[in-house]
Short mmCIF file of C-alpha atoms and ligand atoms in Angstrom, two decimals:
data_model
loop_
_atom_site.label_atom_id
_atom_site.label_comp_id
_atom_site.label_asym_id
_atom_site.label_seq_id
_atom_site.Cartn_x
_atom_site.Cartn_y
_atom_site.Cartn_z
CA MET A 10 -38.88 -125.71 21.84
CA THR A 11 -36.67 -122.85 20.67
CA ASP A 12 -33.45 -123.31 18.66
CA TRP A 13 -31.37 -122.74 21.77
CA GLN A 14 -33.28 -125.37 23.71
CA GLN A 15 -32.78 -127.89 20.91
CA LEU A 16 -29.04 -127.56 21.33
CA GLU A 17 -29.33 -129.34 24.66
CA SER A 18 -30.61 -132.55 23.11
CA ARG A 19 -27.58 -132.57 20.80
CA TYR A 20 -24.79 -131.26 22.95
CA HIS A 21 -25.52 -131.35 26.68
CA PHE A 22 -26.23 -134.12 29.15
CA SER A 23 -29.92 -134.23 29.96
CA THR A 24 -29.49 -134.33 33.73
CA PHE A 25 -31.88 -131.47 34.51
CA LYS A 26 -35.62 -131.36 34.20
CA ARG A 27 -35.79 -127.82 32.85
CA GLN A 28 -38.61 -125.32 32.58
CA PRO A 29 -39.30 -124.45 28.91
CA ILE A 30 -37.74 -120.98 29.05
CA THR A 31 -34.30 -119.60 28.19
CA LEU A 32 -33.35 -116.72 30.44
CA VAL A 33 -31.10 -114.08 28.98
CA ARG A 34 -31.18 -111.10 31.36
CA GLY A 35 -31.91 -110.26 34.99
CA GLN A 36 -32.36 -107.15 37.13
CA GLY A 37 -33.26 -107.33 40.81
CA VAL A 38 -36.06 -109.89 41.27
CA ARG A 39 -36.96 -109.80 37.57
CA VAL A 40 -35.59 -111.89 34.69
CA TRP A 41 -36.36 -111.89 30.96
CA ASP A 42 -36.39 -114.76 28.48
CA ASP A 43 -35.18 -114.77 24.88
CA GLN A 44 -38.71 -113.89 23.72
CA GLY A 45 -38.66 -110.71 25.85
CA ARG A 46 -41.11 -112.10 28.47
CA GLU A 47 -40.63 -110.87 32.04
CA TYR A 48 -40.78 -113.11 35.12
CA LEU A 49 -40.56 -112.69 38.88
CA ASP A 50 -37.70 -114.98 39.89
CA PHE A 51 -38.65 -116.79 43.11
CA VAL A 52 -35.98 -119.45 42.58
CA ALA A 53 -33.11 -116.93 42.53
CA GLY A 54 -30.61 -119.22 40.81
CA LEU A 55 -31.45 -121.82 43.50
CA ALA A 56 -31.15 -119.47 46.48
CA VAL A 57 -27.94 -117.93 45.10
CA VAL A 58 -28.60 -114.37 43.89
CA SER A 59 -29.09 -113.08 47.41
CA LEU A 60 -28.98 -109.39 46.38
CA GLY A 61 -31.00 -110.02 43.23
CA HIS A 62 -29.78 -110.18 39.65
CA CYS A 63 -26.97 -107.82 38.66
CA HIS A 64 -26.93 -105.88 41.94
CA PRO A 65 -24.55 -102.91 41.59
CA VAL A 66 -22.46 -104.16 44.54
CA VAL A 67 -21.87 -107.49 42.81
CA VAL A 68 -21.36 -105.98 39.36
CA SER A 69 -18.84 -103.37 40.48
CA ALA A 70 -16.93 -105.79 42.74
CA LEU A 71 -16.68 -108.23 39.86
CA ALA A 72 -15.55 -105.60 37.35
CA GLU A 73 -13.08 -104.04 39.79
CA GLN A 74 -11.45 -107.36 40.69
CA ALA A 75 -11.55 -108.70 37.11
CA SER A 76 -9.45 -105.79 36.00
CA THR A 77 -7.09 -106.06 38.98
CA LEU A 78 -6.29 -109.74 39.69
CA MET A 79 -8.51 -112.77 39.12
CA GLN A 80 -6.52 -115.84 40.05
CA VAL A 81 -3.42 -116.57 42.07
CA SER A 82 -2.27 -119.90 43.45
CA ASN A 83 -2.83 -120.73 47.09
CA LEU A 84 0.96 -120.88 47.38
CA VAL A 85 0.87 -117.10 47.93
CA TYR A 86 -1.26 -114.79 50.11
CA SER A 87 -4.29 -113.04 48.65
CA VAL A 88 -5.92 -109.98 50.22
CA PRO A 89 -9.59 -110.61 49.15
CA GLN A 90 -9.43 -114.18 50.49
CA LEU A 91 -8.14 -113.08 53.88
CA ARG A 92 -10.52 -110.11 54.13
CA LEU A 93 -13.52 -112.40 53.49
CA ALA A 94 -12.21 -114.96 55.99
CA GLN A 95 -11.90 -112.21 58.62
CA LEU A 96 -15.40 -110.86 57.91
CA LEU A 97 -16.93 -114.34 58.18
CA VAL A 98 -15.15 -115.07 61.45
CA GLU A 99 -16.05 -111.66 62.93
CA ASN A 100 -19.71 -112.27 62.14
CA SER A 101 -20.03 -115.91 63.23
CA CYS A 102 -19.09 -118.18 66.12
CA LEU A 103 -16.41 -119.91 64.04
CA ASP A 104 -12.67 -119.23 64.06
CA ARG A 105 -11.18 -120.37 60.75
CA VAL A 106 -12.28 -120.56 57.12
CA PHE A 107 -11.33 -122.59 54.05
CA PHE A 108 -12.69 -121.48 50.66
CA CYS A 109 -13.72 -123.72 47.79
CA ASN A 110 -16.01 -123.45 44.76
CA SER A 111 -19.37 -125.06 45.55
CA GLY A 112 -21.59 -126.43 48.27
CA ALA A 113 -20.67 -130.06 47.67
CA GLU A 114 -17.00 -129.20 47.89
CA ALA A 115 -17.61 -127.39 51.19
CA ILE A 116 -19.31 -130.50 52.63
CA GLU A 117 -16.48 -132.72 51.37
CA GLY A 118 -13.99 -130.50 53.19
CA ALA A 119 -16.09 -130.41 56.35
CA VAL A 120 -16.33 -134.21 56.43
CA LYS A 121 -12.60 -134.56 55.82
CA LEU A 122 -11.92 -132.13 58.68
CA ALA A 123 -14.24 -134.07 61.01
CA ARG A 124 -12.57 -137.35 60.04
CA LYS A 125 -9.10 -135.97 60.66
CA TRP A 126 -10.31 -134.66 64.02
CA GLY A 127 -11.76 -138.11 64.78
CA LYS A 128 -8.50 -139.78 63.88
CA GLU A 129 -6.48 -137.46 66.11
CA LYS A 130 -8.86 -136.69 68.99
CA ARG A 131 -11.41 -139.51 69.17
CA ASP A 132 -9.48 -142.69 68.74
CA GLY A 133 -9.94 -143.05 64.98
CA ALA A 134 -13.69 -142.23 64.89
CA TYR A 135 -14.78 -141.56 61.28
CA GLU A 136 -18.52 -142.09 61.01
CA VAL A 137 -20.85 -139.16 60.27
CA ILE A 138 -24.51 -139.32 61.29
CA CYS A 139 -26.78 -137.75 58.66
CA THR A 140 -30.54 -137.41 58.24
CA ASP A 141 -33.16 -138.81 55.88
CA ASN A 142 -34.24 -136.33 53.18
CA ALA A 143 -31.06 -134.30 53.67
CA PHE A 144 -29.33 -132.80 50.66
CA HIS A 145 -25.61 -132.12 50.76
CA GLY A 146 -24.52 -132.34 47.11
CA ARG A 147 -23.82 -134.66 44.19
CA THR A 148 -20.22 -135.81 44.61
CA LEU A 149 -19.78 -139.38 45.82
CA ALA A 150 -19.33 -138.50 49.50
CA THR A 151 -21.96 -135.74 49.61
CA LEU A 152 -24.43 -137.93 47.74
CA THR A 153 -23.82 -140.61 50.35
CA ALA A 154 -24.39 -138.08 53.14
CA SER A 155 -27.64 -136.99 51.47
CA GLY A 156 -30.82 -138.79 52.40
CA THR A 157 -32.55 -139.64 49.13
CA GLU A 158 -31.95 -143.29 48.18
CA LYS A 159 -33.00 -143.00 44.54
CA TYR A 160 -30.18 -140.55 43.76
CA LYS A 161 -27.65 -143.03 45.13
CA LEU A 162 -28.61 -146.33 43.49
CA PRO A 163 -26.87 -145.85 40.09
CA TYR A 164 -23.56 -145.10 41.80
CA LEU A 165 -23.04 -147.99 44.20
CA PRO A 166 -20.70 -148.76 45.86
CA LEU A 167 -20.63 -145.52 47.82
CA PRO A 168 -17.99 -144.46 50.34
CA PRO A 169 -18.54 -146.01 53.79
CA GLY A 170 -18.81 -144.04 57.02
CA PHE A 171 -22.25 -142.40 56.80
CA VAL A 172 -25.33 -143.50 58.76
CA HIS A 173 -28.83 -142.09 58.47
CA VAL A 174 -31.58 -141.36 60.96
CA PRO A 175 -34.91 -139.50 60.64
CA PHE A 176 -34.69 -135.67 60.66
CA ASP A 177 -35.79 -133.83 63.81
CA ASP A 178 -35.14 -136.88 66.01
CA VAL A 179 -32.34 -136.46 68.56
CA GLU A 180 -33.20 -139.77 70.21
CA ALA A 181 -32.45 -141.59 66.95
CA ILE A 182 -29.06 -139.85 66.81
CA ARG A 183 -28.30 -140.89 70.40
CA LYS A 184 -29.11 -144.50 69.51
CA VAL A 185 -26.71 -144.72 66.56
CA THR A 186 -23.87 -142.75 68.19
CA SER A 187 -20.94 -145.09 68.87
CA ALA A 188 -17.20 -145.07 69.39
CA LYS A 189 -16.94 -144.82 65.59
CA THR A 190 -18.92 -141.55 65.40
CA CYS A 191 -16.95 -138.36 64.77
CA ALA A 192 -19.78 -135.96 63.83
CA VAL A 193 -23.43 -135.25 63.16
CA LEU A 194 -24.21 -133.39 59.90
CA VAL A 195 -27.57 -131.60 59.53
CA GLU A 196 -29.19 -128.68 57.75
CA PRO A 197 -30.89 -126.30 60.24
CA ILE A 198 -33.87 -126.39 57.84
CA GLN A 199 -33.82 -129.04 55.12
CA GLY A 200 -34.00 -127.15 51.83
CA GLU A 201 -34.02 -129.59 48.90
CA GLY A 202 -35.77 -132.18 51.06
CA GLY A 203 -38.88 -129.97 50.97
CA VAL A 204 -38.22 -127.01 53.33
CA ASN A 205 -38.56 -129.18 56.44
CA VAL A 206 -38.47 -127.03 59.58
CA PRO A 207 -37.50 -128.98 62.72
CA SER A 208 -38.87 -128.46 66.24
CA ASP A 209 -37.62 -125.23 67.83
CA ASP A 210 -35.43 -127.13 70.31
CA TYR A 211 -33.95 -129.66 67.84
CA LEU A 212 -30.59 -127.97 67.31
CA CYS A 213 -30.21 -127.12 71.01
CA ARG A 214 -30.86 -130.70 72.03
CA LEU A 215 -28.56 -131.92 69.28
CA ARG A 216 -25.84 -129.55 70.49
CA ALA A 217 -26.27 -130.88 74.04
CA TRP A 218 -26.00 -134.48 72.82
CA CYS A 219 -22.88 -133.75 70.72
CA ASP A 220 -21.28 -132.17 73.81
CA GLU A 221 -22.23 -135.12 76.01
CA ALA A 222 -20.99 -137.69 73.48
CA GLY A 223 -17.84 -135.70 72.62
CA ILE A 224 -18.61 -135.51 68.89
CA LEU A 225 -18.74 -132.60 66.43
CA LEU A 226 -21.84 -130.81 65.17
CA ILE A 227 -21.57 -129.83 61.48
CA LEU A 228 -24.29 -127.47 60.27
CA ASP A 229 -24.87 -127.28 56.53
CA GLU A 230 -25.93 -123.64 56.07
CA ILE A 231 -25.38 -123.71 52.32
CA GLN A 232 -29.05 -122.88 51.72
CA THR A 233 -30.02 -121.31 55.06
CA GLY A 234 -26.96 -119.08 55.53
CA ILE A 235 -26.30 -115.45 54.51
CA GLY A 236 -29.62 -114.11 55.72
CA ARG A 237 -32.01 -116.50 53.99
CA THR A 238 -33.96 -117.42 57.14
CA GLY A 239 -33.95 -113.98 58.80
CA SER A 240 -30.62 -114.10 60.66
CA LEU A 241 -27.15 -114.11 59.09
CA PHE A 242 -26.93 -117.83 59.90
CA ALA A 243 -29.91 -119.98 60.87
CA TYR A 244 -28.11 -121.41 63.93
CA GLN A 245 -28.32 -117.95 65.55
CA GLN A 246 -32.12 -118.28 65.79
CA TYR A 247 -31.91 -121.71 67.34
CA GLY A 248 -29.25 -120.80 69.92
CA ALA A 249 -26.99 -123.75 69.07
CA GLU A 250 -23.48 -123.14 67.77
CA PRO A 251 -21.90 -125.58 65.30
CA ASP A 252 -18.31 -126.80 65.52
CA ILE A 253 -18.12 -126.76 61.73
CA MET A 254 -20.36 -124.87 59.30
CA THR A 255 -20.60 -125.00 55.50
CA LEU A 256 -21.61 -122.11 53.22
CA ALA A 257 -21.97 -121.56 49.45
CA LYS A 258 -24.97 -120.35 47.37
CA GLY A 259 -25.76 -116.79 48.55
CA LEU A 260 -22.30 -116.00 49.91
CA ALA A 261 -21.08 -114.26 46.74
CA GLY A 262 -24.47 -113.29 45.31
CA GLY A 263 -24.16 -115.31 42.10
CA VAL A 264 -20.45 -115.95 41.72
CA PRO A 265 -19.40 -119.56 42.46
CA ILE A 266 -17.98 -119.98 45.95
CA GLY A 267 -18.10 -122.40 48.87
CA ALA A 268 -16.58 -122.34 52.34
CA PHE A 269 -16.30 -124.39 55.47
CA LEU A 270 -15.62 -122.78 58.82
CA ALA A 271 -14.52 -124.42 62.06
CA LYS A 272 -13.98 -123.61 65.71
CA GLU A 273 -10.36 -123.58 66.80
CA HIS A 274 -10.64 -126.79 68.83
CA CYS A 275 -11.38 -128.85 65.69
CA ALA A 276 -9.43 -126.83 63.10
CA VAL A 277 -6.93 -129.69 62.79
CA PHE A 278 -5.86 -129.23 59.15
CA ALA A 279 -2.14 -128.71 58.63
CA PRO A 280 -0.27 -127.73 55.44
CA GLY A 281 -0.88 -130.36 52.75
CA ASP A 282 -4.13 -131.70 54.28
CA HIS A 283 -6.53 -130.02 51.88
CA GLY A 284 -6.42 -127.80 48.82
CA SER A 285 -8.18 -126.34 45.79
CA THR A 286 -6.79 -124.57 42.72
CA PHE A 287 -9.64 -122.09 42.36
CA GLY A 288 -10.76 -122.12 46.00
CA GLY A 289 -10.51 -118.66 47.56
CA ASN A 290 -9.48 -116.98 44.30
CA PRO A 291 -9.37 -113.15 44.39
CA LEU A 292 -12.30 -112.75 41.96
CA CYS A 293 -14.88 -114.76 43.90
CA THR A 294 -13.69 -113.80 47.38
CA HIS A 295 -13.69 -110.09 46.55
CA VAL A 296 -17.30 -110.41 45.38
CA GLY A 297 -18.07 -112.53 48.47
CA TYR A 298 -16.55 -109.87 50.72
CA SER A 299 -18.56 -107.10 49.04
CA VAL A 300 -21.82 -109.08 49.26
CA LEU A 301 -21.32 -110.13 52.88
CA LYS A 302 -20.35 -106.59 53.92
CA TYR A 303 -23.45 -105.21 52.22
CA VAL A 304 -25.63 -107.88 53.89
CA VAL A 305 -24.19 -107.10 57.32
CA ASP A 306 -23.99 -103.28 57.01
CA ASN A 307 -27.57 -103.00 55.72
CA ASP A 308 -29.07 -105.54 58.13
CA ILE A 309 -30.42 -107.61 55.24
CA PRO A 310 -31.19 -110.50 57.64
CA GLY A 311 -33.39 -108.17 59.75
CA GLN A 312 -35.22 -107.07 56.60
CA VAL A 313 -35.64 -110.73 55.56
CA ALA A 314 -37.18 -111.50 58.97
CA LYS A 315 -39.79 -108.72 58.46
CA LYS A 316 -40.52 -109.64 54.84
CA GLY A 317 -40.67 -113.28 55.87
CA GLN A 318 -43.42 -112.48 58.37
CA HIS A 319 -45.33 -110.68 55.65
CA LEU A 320 -44.92 -113.62 53.26
CA GLU A 321 -45.92 -116.06 55.98
CA ARG A 322 -49.16 -114.13 56.64
CA ARG A 323 -49.97 -114.08 52.95
CA LEU A 324 -49.22 -117.80 52.54
CA ARG A 325 -51.29 -118.74 55.60
CA SER A 326 -54.26 -116.84 54.24
CA LEU A 327 -53.73 -118.66 50.92
CA ALA A 328 -53.87 -121.95 52.82
CA ASP A 329 -57.11 -120.83 54.54
CA ARG A 330 -58.74 -120.16 51.17
CA HIS A 331 -57.51 -123.24 49.30
CA PRO A 332 -58.41 -126.65 50.73
CA MET A 333 -55.79 -128.27 48.48
CA VAL A 334 -53.02 -126.55 50.50
CA THR A 335 -52.33 -128.89 53.40
CA GLU A 336 -49.43 -126.96 54.95
CA VAL A 337 -47.20 -123.93 54.49
CA ARG A 338 -43.83 -124.10 56.18
CA GLY A 339 -40.60 -122.17 56.19
CA ARG A 340 -38.77 -119.25 57.71
CA GLY A 341 -37.55 -115.90 56.40
CA LEU A 342 -37.59 -116.10 52.61
CA LEU A 343 -37.53 -119.90 52.26
CA TRP A 344 -41.04 -121.38 52.05
CA ALA A 345 -42.87 -124.44 50.81
CA ILE A 346 -46.56 -124.82 50.00
CA GLU A 347 -47.60 -128.45 50.47
CA LEU A 348 -50.45 -129.66 48.22
CA ASP A 349 -52.76 -132.61 48.78
CA GLY A 350 -51.58 -134.38 45.60
CA GLU A 351 -48.68 -134.61 43.17
CA LEU A 352 -49.55 -131.32 41.48
CA ALA A 353 -46.43 -129.25 42.11
CA GLU A 354 -44.91 -129.70 38.65
CA GLN A 355 -48.22 -128.72 37.07
CA ALA A 356 -48.51 -125.71 39.37
CA VAL A 357 -44.97 -124.56 38.57
CA GLY A 358 -45.71 -124.72 34.83
CA MET A 359 -48.88 -122.69 35.32
CA CYS A 360 -47.07 -120.12 37.50
CA LEU A 361 -44.50 -119.73 34.74
CA LYS A 362 -47.22 -118.85 32.23
CA GLU A 363 -48.40 -116.17 34.68
CA GLY A 364 -44.87 -114.75 34.96
CA LEU A 365 -43.61 -116.37 38.17
CA ILE A 366 -40.66 -118.74 38.42
CA ALA A 367 -41.23 -121.11 41.36
CA ASN A 368 -39.83 -124.57 42.08
CA ASN A 369 -41.44 -127.96 42.61
CA VAL A 370 -39.13 -129.02 45.42
CA LYS A 371 -41.18 -132.22 45.85
CA PRO A 372 -43.93 -133.73 43.68
CA THR A 373 -46.35 -132.38 46.29
CA ALA A 374 -44.69 -129.09 47.24
CA LEU A 375 -43.93 -125.70 45.69
CA ARG A 376 -40.91 -123.80 46.98
CA LEU A 377 -40.51 -120.00 47.00
CA MET A 378 -37.08 -118.48 47.70
CA PRO A 379 -36.81 -115.03 46.13
CA PRO A 380 -33.72 -112.80 46.30
CA LEU A 381 -33.39 -111.31 49.79
CA VAL A 382 -33.97 -107.81 48.38
CA VAL A 383 -37.50 -108.68 47.17
CA SER A 384 -40.13 -106.01 47.97
CA GLU A 385 -43.48 -106.57 49.69
CA VAL A 386 -45.19 -105.60 46.42
CA GLU A 387 -43.27 -108.36 44.62
CA LEU A 388 -44.08 -110.85 47.38
CA ASP A 389 -47.77 -109.94 47.07
CA ARG A 390 -47.68 -110.31 43.30
CA ALA A 391 -46.11 -113.79 43.56
CA VAL A 392 -48.73 -114.90 46.10
CA GLU A 393 -51.50 -113.55 43.82
CA ILE A 394 -50.16 -115.68 40.97
CA VAL A 395 -49.98 -118.81 43.16
CA ASP A 396 -53.50 -118.01 44.37
CA LYS A 397 -54.79 -117.84 40.80
CA VAL A 398 -53.01 -121.08 39.82
CA LEU A 399 -54.36 -122.97 42.84
CA GLY A 400 -57.85 -121.69 42.02
CA LYS A 401 -57.52 -123.09 38.49
CA LEU A 402 -56.19 -126.43 39.75
CA GLU A 403 -59.10 -126.68 42.16
CA LYS A 404 -61.48 -126.24 39.28
CA GLY A 405 -59.70 -129.11 37.53
CA GLU A 406 -58.06 -126.85 34.94
CA ARG A 407 -54.70 -128.18 33.76
CA GLU A 408 -52.37 -126.37 31.34
C1 PLP B 5 -28.11 -127.64 52.04
C2 PLP B 5 -27.31 -127.88 50.80
N1 PLP B 5 -26.10 -128.45 50.91
C3 PLP B 5 -25.32 -128.66 49.83
C4 PLP B 5 -25.76 -128.33 48.56
C5 PLP B 5 -24.88 -128.60 47.36
O1 PLP B 5 -24.42 -127.39 46.84
P1 PLP B 5 -23.82 -127.32 45.34
O2 PLP B 5 -24.94 -127.59 44.41
O3 PLP B 5 -23.26 -125.94 45.24
O4 PLP B 5 -22.75 -128.37 45.26
C6 PLP B 5 -27.03 -127.75 48.40
C7 PLP B 5 -27.54 -127.40 47.07
O5 PLP B 5 -28.73 -127.27 46.84
C8 PLP B 5 -27.82 -127.52 49.55
O6 PLP B 5 -29.04 -126.96 49.46
#
C-alpha cells in the first residue's frame, strides 16, 4: 500500500472496495498511476468519460467557462443551461429538461415528477414499479427503487411506494399494476445488475402496457444514454419512447451532471416544486453542451455501434476458446463476460497487473465499458489481456 492509499484508512470512509492503484493522469483511453504505470481504462470512470480522459473538447469547454462564469443561482436565466436543454430536446423524444448533479438525483426528480403527475392526473397514484437487480442510486429513495436487498437492509425503514418484479417480465408488471401505480421505472439494459440485456420486444411490450394502463414509463438511461449502446439513447434501438428519461454519467464527459427529461403531457412541475443549487450550473452545462454536440455532430453512437460489433465478435471468440466463459452479453460498448464461478474479482486483479482496468460487476462477471472513442486496436489489446488472464485461471494460476 502506498502512502497515499494509507491516508484512506485514516481519513476517508471505507465504503469502496478499491483496486490497489492510485491514478494520477489520463489521456484518451489510457491512464497512469503514481508509479508511472500505464493502463487501458475499460471502466472509464464508471461509464462517465465518454470522450476519453482529457478530451480537448471537454478541456477547452471547461477552461472557457471557468474563466467566464461558473455558478449562478437558478433565480436567473443561464445560457449554457438553456442551450443544453434545447440540444437534448432536439435530439430526443422528450420535451422538457431539469438539470441536477448526479444520477441518483435525476432518479429522485423523475420519481417526484411521476408522483406529482399521479396526484394530479391519476387519482393520487404514487407507486412506482421497479425491477429486481436494478440500480438507480444510493439515496434513500433510489436505493429503495434499486433491486439489491443487501444494500437496503442497514437503512430500514425505507420510503414506501416502490414494488419490485423480475426484470424482462412484462406479465409480472401487469400483475402488480393497480390504481395506486403511477409509473414503471426500468433501465433499458441493467448496468450495475450485471449488464442484463432484456428480450428485444421487452420495452415495446412495456410501452404498450403503460399506455393501456394509463401509467408512465420512466427509462433510466444514466448508464445506457449518450451513445453507450450504439444509439444516442438505448430506447431508440428498441422503438419504445419513455414519458420520462434520466441521464447523468457520460452526458458531460467527466464533469458531474444529471438530468431528467419529460414529455409535455407529464411535465407537471410548477415553480417551487423542485430545485437544486448547483443543478444546471453554467460550468457543467457548458461542458455537457460541448460533449453532446460533439457526440451528435460526429455520429459517435454510429461509431460505437460498429466498434461494438467488433468487440462482440472478439468476445464471442473468447467464449468459444474458454470453457469457463458461460456467456457474453451486452450492446455497443457495454459488455459483461460471465464466468462459471466467483472468479471475477480475481480476474480483475490479474487484468490490472497486465495493464487493463476492468470491473467485477458481479462476483461471476467482468464488465468492460471503455470510453466511446476507444480504437479497434485498443479493443483488441483489452481482449488479448482478458484472454491471457482466463487462460491462467483455467490452469489454476491465481495471483
Ligand atoms: C442506471 C443507473 N442509474 C442510476 C445510477 C446512479 O448514478 P450516480 O452514481 O451518479 O448517483 C447509476 C450509477 O451507476 C446507474 O448505472
